Every structure is written in C-alpha cells, then in structure tokens.
Coordinates of C-alpha atoms and ligand atoms in Angstrom, one line a residue:
M1 CA 164.8 331.2 101.0
K2 CA 163.1 334.4 102.1
T3 CA 159.8 333.1 100.7
I4 CA 160.1 329.8 102.5
Y5 CA 160.8 331.7 105.7
K6 CA 157.8 333.9 105.1
L7 CA 155.6 330.9 104.4
A8 CA 156.7 329.1 107.5
T9 CA 156.0 332.2 109.7
R10 CA 152.6 332.5 108.1
L11 CA 151.8 328.9 108.6
S12 CA 152.8 328.9 112.3
L13 CA 150.7 332.1 112.8
M14 CA 147.8 330.3 111.3
V15 CA 148.3 327.3 113.6
L16 CA 148.5 329.7 116.6
I17 CA 145.4 331.6 115.7
G18 CA 143.6 328.2 115.0
V19 CA 144.5 327.0 118.5
A20 CA 143.5 330.3 120.1
V21 CA 140.1 330.2 118.3
V22 CA 139.4 326.5 118.7
A23 CA 140.7 326.1 122.3
P24 CA 138.2 328.5 124.0
I25 CA 135.3 327.0 122.0
H26 CA 136.3 323.5 123.0
A27 CA 136.8 324.6 126.7
A28 CA 133.3 326.3 126.7
E29 CA 131.6 323.0 125.8
N30 CA 132.5 321.6 129.2
P31 CA 133.6 324.6 131.4
A32 CA 133.5 322.6 134.7
P33 CA 134.7 319.1 134.0
A34 CA 134.9 316.5 136.8
D35 CA 137.9 316.9 139.0
P36 CA 138.7 313.8 141.0
S37 CA 140.9 315.8 143.3
L38 CA 137.8 317.4 144.7
L39 CA 136.4 314.1 146.1
P40 CA 137.2 315.2 149.7
V41 CA 135.1 318.4 149.0
F42 CA 132.3 316.2 147.7
E43 CA 132.4 314.4 151.0
Q44 CA 132.2 317.7 152.8
F45 CA 129.0 318.4 150.9
G46 CA 127.6 315.2 152.4
G47 CA 127.9 313.3 149.1
K48 CA 125.0 313.0 146.7
P49 CA 122.3 313.0 149.5
G50 CA 123.9 316.2 150.9
L51 CA 123.7 317.8 147.4
D52 CA 120.1 316.7 147.0
A53 CA 119.2 318.3 150.4
L54 CA 121.2 321.4 149.5
M55 CA 119.2 321.9 146.3
E56 CA 115.9 322.0 148.3
D57 CA 117.0 325.1 150.2
F58 CA 118.8 326.6 147.2
M59 CA 115.6 326.5 145.2
I60 CA 113.7 328.0 148.2
K61 CA 116.2 330.8 148.3
L62 CA 115.9 331.3 144.5
I63 CA 112.1 331.6 144.8
E64 CA 112.3 333.9 147.8
D65 CA 114.8 336.2 146.1
P66 CA 113.0 338.9 144.0
R67 CA 116.0 339.0 141.7
T68 CA 115.7 335.3 140.7
R69 CA 112.1 334.5 141.5
N70 CA 110.7 335.1 138.0
Y71 CA 113.2 332.9 136.3
F72 CA 112.4 329.8 138.4
A73 CA 108.7 330.3 139.4
E74 CA 107.3 328.6 136.3
V75 CA 109.9 325.9 135.6
D76 CA 109.9 322.3 136.6
Q77 CA 111.7 323.0 139.9
K78 CA 112.0 319.3 140.8
H79 CA 113.8 318.6 137.5
V80 CA 116.1 321.6 137.8
K81 CA 117.0 320.6 141.4
A82 CA 117.8 317.1 140.3
M83 CA 119.9 318.3 137.4
L84 CA 121.9 320.7 139.6
A85 CA 122.6 318.0 142.1
E86 CA 123.8 315.7 139.4
Q87 CA 125.9 318.5 137.8
F88 CA 127.5 319.5 141.1
C89 CA 128.2 315.9 142.0
V90 CA 130.1 315.4 138.7
I91 CA 132.0 318.7 139.2
L92 CA 133.1 317.6 142.6
G93 CA 134.4 314.3 141.3
G94 CA 131.4 312.3 142.7
P95 CA 130.1 309.0 141.2
C96 CA 127.3 310.6 139.1
T97 CA 126.4 311.2 135.5
Y98 CA 124.9 314.5 134.4
T99 CA 121.8 313.8 132.4
G100 CA 120.7 317.4 131.9
K101 CA 120.9 319.8 129.0
D102 CA 123.9 321.8 127.7
M103 CA 124.4 325.0 129.8
K104 CA 124.5 327.4 126.8
E105 CA 121.4 325.9 125.2
T106 CA 119.5 325.9 128.6
H107 CA 120.2 329.5 129.4
A108 CA 120.3 331.0 125.9
K109 CA 116.8 332.5 125.9
L110 CA 116.5 333.4 129.6
S111 CA 118.0 336.9 129.2
I112 CA 120.3 336.5 132.2
N113 CA 122.5 339.5 133.2
E114 CA 125.4 339.9 135.6
G115 CA 123.0 340.9 138.4
G116 CA 121.0 337.6 137.9
F117 CA 124.1 335.5 137.9
N118 CA 125.5 337.2 141.1
A119 CA 122.1 336.8 142.8
L120 CA 122.1 333.1 142.1
V121 CA 125.6 332.7 143.5
E122 CA 124.6 334.6 146.6
D123 CA 121.6 332.4 147.1
L124 CA 123.7 329.3 146.7
Q125 CA 126.1 330.7 149.4
L126 CA 123.2 331.3 151.7
A127 CA 122.0 327.7 151.2
M128 CA 125.5 326.3 151.7
D129 CA 125.8 328.3 155.0
M130 CA 122.5 326.8 156.1
H131 CA 123.9 323.4 155.4
K132 CA 127.1 324.2 157.3
I133 CA 129.3 323.5 154.3
P134 CA 132.8 324.6 155.3
F135 CA 133.8 327.9 153.7
R136 CA 136.8 326.5 151.8
A137 CA 134.6 323.7 150.4
Q138 CA 132.1 326.4 149.3
N139 CA 134.8 328.3 147.5
K140 CA 136.0 325.2 145.7
L141 CA 132.6 324.7 144.2
L142 CA 132.1 328.3 143.4
G143 CA 135.5 328.4 141.7
K144 CA 134.3 325.6 139.4
L145 CA 131.0 327.3 138.6
A146 CA 132.6 330.7 137.8
P147 CA 133.7 329.8 134.3
M148 CA 130.1 328.9 133.5
H149 CA 129.4 332.6 133.6
R150 CA 130.1 332.8 129.9
E151 CA 127.6 330.0 129.2
V152 CA 124.8 331.5 131.2
V153 CA 125.0 335.3 131.0
T154 CA 123.8 336.7 127.7
L155 CA 123.1 340.3 128.7
P156 CA 125.5 342.9 130.2
Ligands
HEM1 C1 126.9 328.7 137.3 C2 125.7 329.1 137.2 C3 124.6 328.1 136.8 C4 124.5 326.8 136.7 C5 125.6 325.8 137.0 C6 123.2 326.4 136.2 C7 122.8 325.1 136.0 C8 121.6 324.8 135.5 C9 121.1 323.4 135.2 C10 122.0 322.2 135.4 C11 119.9 323.5 134.7 C12 119.0 322.3 134.3 C13 119.2 321.9 132.8 C14 118.2 320.9 132.3 O1 117.0 321.2 132.3 O2 118.6 319.9 131.9 C15 119.5 324.9 134.7 C16 118.3 325.3 134.3 C17 117.8 326.6 134.5 N1 118.6 327.7 135.0 FE1 120.6 327.6 135.4 N2 122.5 327.5 136.0 C18 123.3 328.6 136.4 C19 122.9 329.9 136.4 C20 121.6 330.4 136.2 C21 121.2 331.7 136.4 C22 122.1 332.9 136.9 C23 119.8 331.8 136.2 C24 118.9 332.9 136.3 C25 119.0 333.9 137.2 C26 119.4 330.4 135.8 C27 118.2 330.1 135.5 C28 117.8 328.8 135.1 C29 116.4 328.4 134.7 C30 115.2 329.3 134.7 C31 116.5 327.1 134.4 C32 115.3 326.2 133.9 C33 115.2 326.3 132.4 C34 114.0 325.5 131.9 O3 113.7 324.4 132.5 O4 113.4 325.9 130.9 N3 120.5 329.6 135.8 N4 120.5 325.6 135.2

C-alpha cells in the first residue's frame, strides 16, 4: 500500500513538473496572441492604416535614438515596419495575419540588452504620443508586448 502511495505521489510530481516545464515553453512560442477583446483599442490606433502610419514615426524615432540606431540602420526598414504593423494588428485583435518571422529567431543574434529593450519601448511611446493614441490604449499594447521581453533580450 505504502509503495502504491509513493508511486502515485511520484507520478503526480512528474506530471506537475512536466506541466511547469512544458507550459512556459509553449507560452513562449506565442507570447502575445490575438485578443479579440482589444478590438476597441485597435480602433483607437486608427485600425491598420493607423498602425502603418505609426510605424513610419516609430522607425524614425528608432533611427534618431543613439541607443537603437545601430540595430536598425542596416536592416530592411520597410519590411520591419510592415511586419510590426501586422504583428500589432494581430495582437490588438485586428483582421490581419502576421507573415513575419518568429520573435526568438529574429532577435537571437542581435545581442539586445535591457537598455535596448527599454529604449525601443520609449521610442514607441514617443511615436504613439505623436499620433495622439490615448494613454490607456498605449498601455494596453505595451502590456501585450511586455512578455516578449524574454524572446528578444539575450543579454543582461
Ligand atoms: C516587444 C519588443 C519587440 C517586438 C514586438 C519586435 C518585433 C519585431 C518584428 C515583428 C520584426 C520583423 C521580423 C521579420 O523580419 O519577419 C523585428 C525585427 C527586428 N527587430 Fe525587433 N521587436 C522587439 C524588440 C526589439 C528590440 C529591443 C530591438 C533592438 C534594440 C529589436 C531589433 C530588431 C531588428 C534589428 C530587427 C530586424 C532584423 C533583421 O531584419 O535582420 N527588436 N522585430
């Protein structure tokens, strides 16, 4: 009886550890899934055309900012802007499909640290202010982007 009890405890522990290990990995694959409840926020961004326009100024800010300039100066900016607009559209429950690359793979070799991540978020906030996106709507998007930190930042 004791052995059966021990075996059962061990088995449930294994299941628990299995869930704990597998769950975050699975969550990391899609850290910011579409959230249909954010559709009103999507509208506050001006829909897809609003997001496309936002990305123009976001990229300008990223290039102006000495903390992020070197990352973006040599890349296909047009492509990155288009992928960001698609991705944000999906995140905000909009009628888009993200056709870009996986976040982890995209940023793996870019040596991005905390400072770089914070700089990008600040530049996005500046661009959203320029586009008069309401503060609460800004925070809704930023809240969805925050979990991507673990996909993007590879240095302390
Ligand atoms: C939540 C934060 C971030 C999100 C949502 C994000 C999203 C994206 C997306 C959608 C792409 C395009 C992927 C593709 O080509 O298919 C991209 C590319 C890129 N991102 Fe990020 N990113 C984030 C943070 C950062 C940070 C902090 C940096 C650097 C400071 C950065 C630097 C880059 C660069 C340089 C590329 C272009 C890579 C290439 O074309 O080779 N990203 N990012």
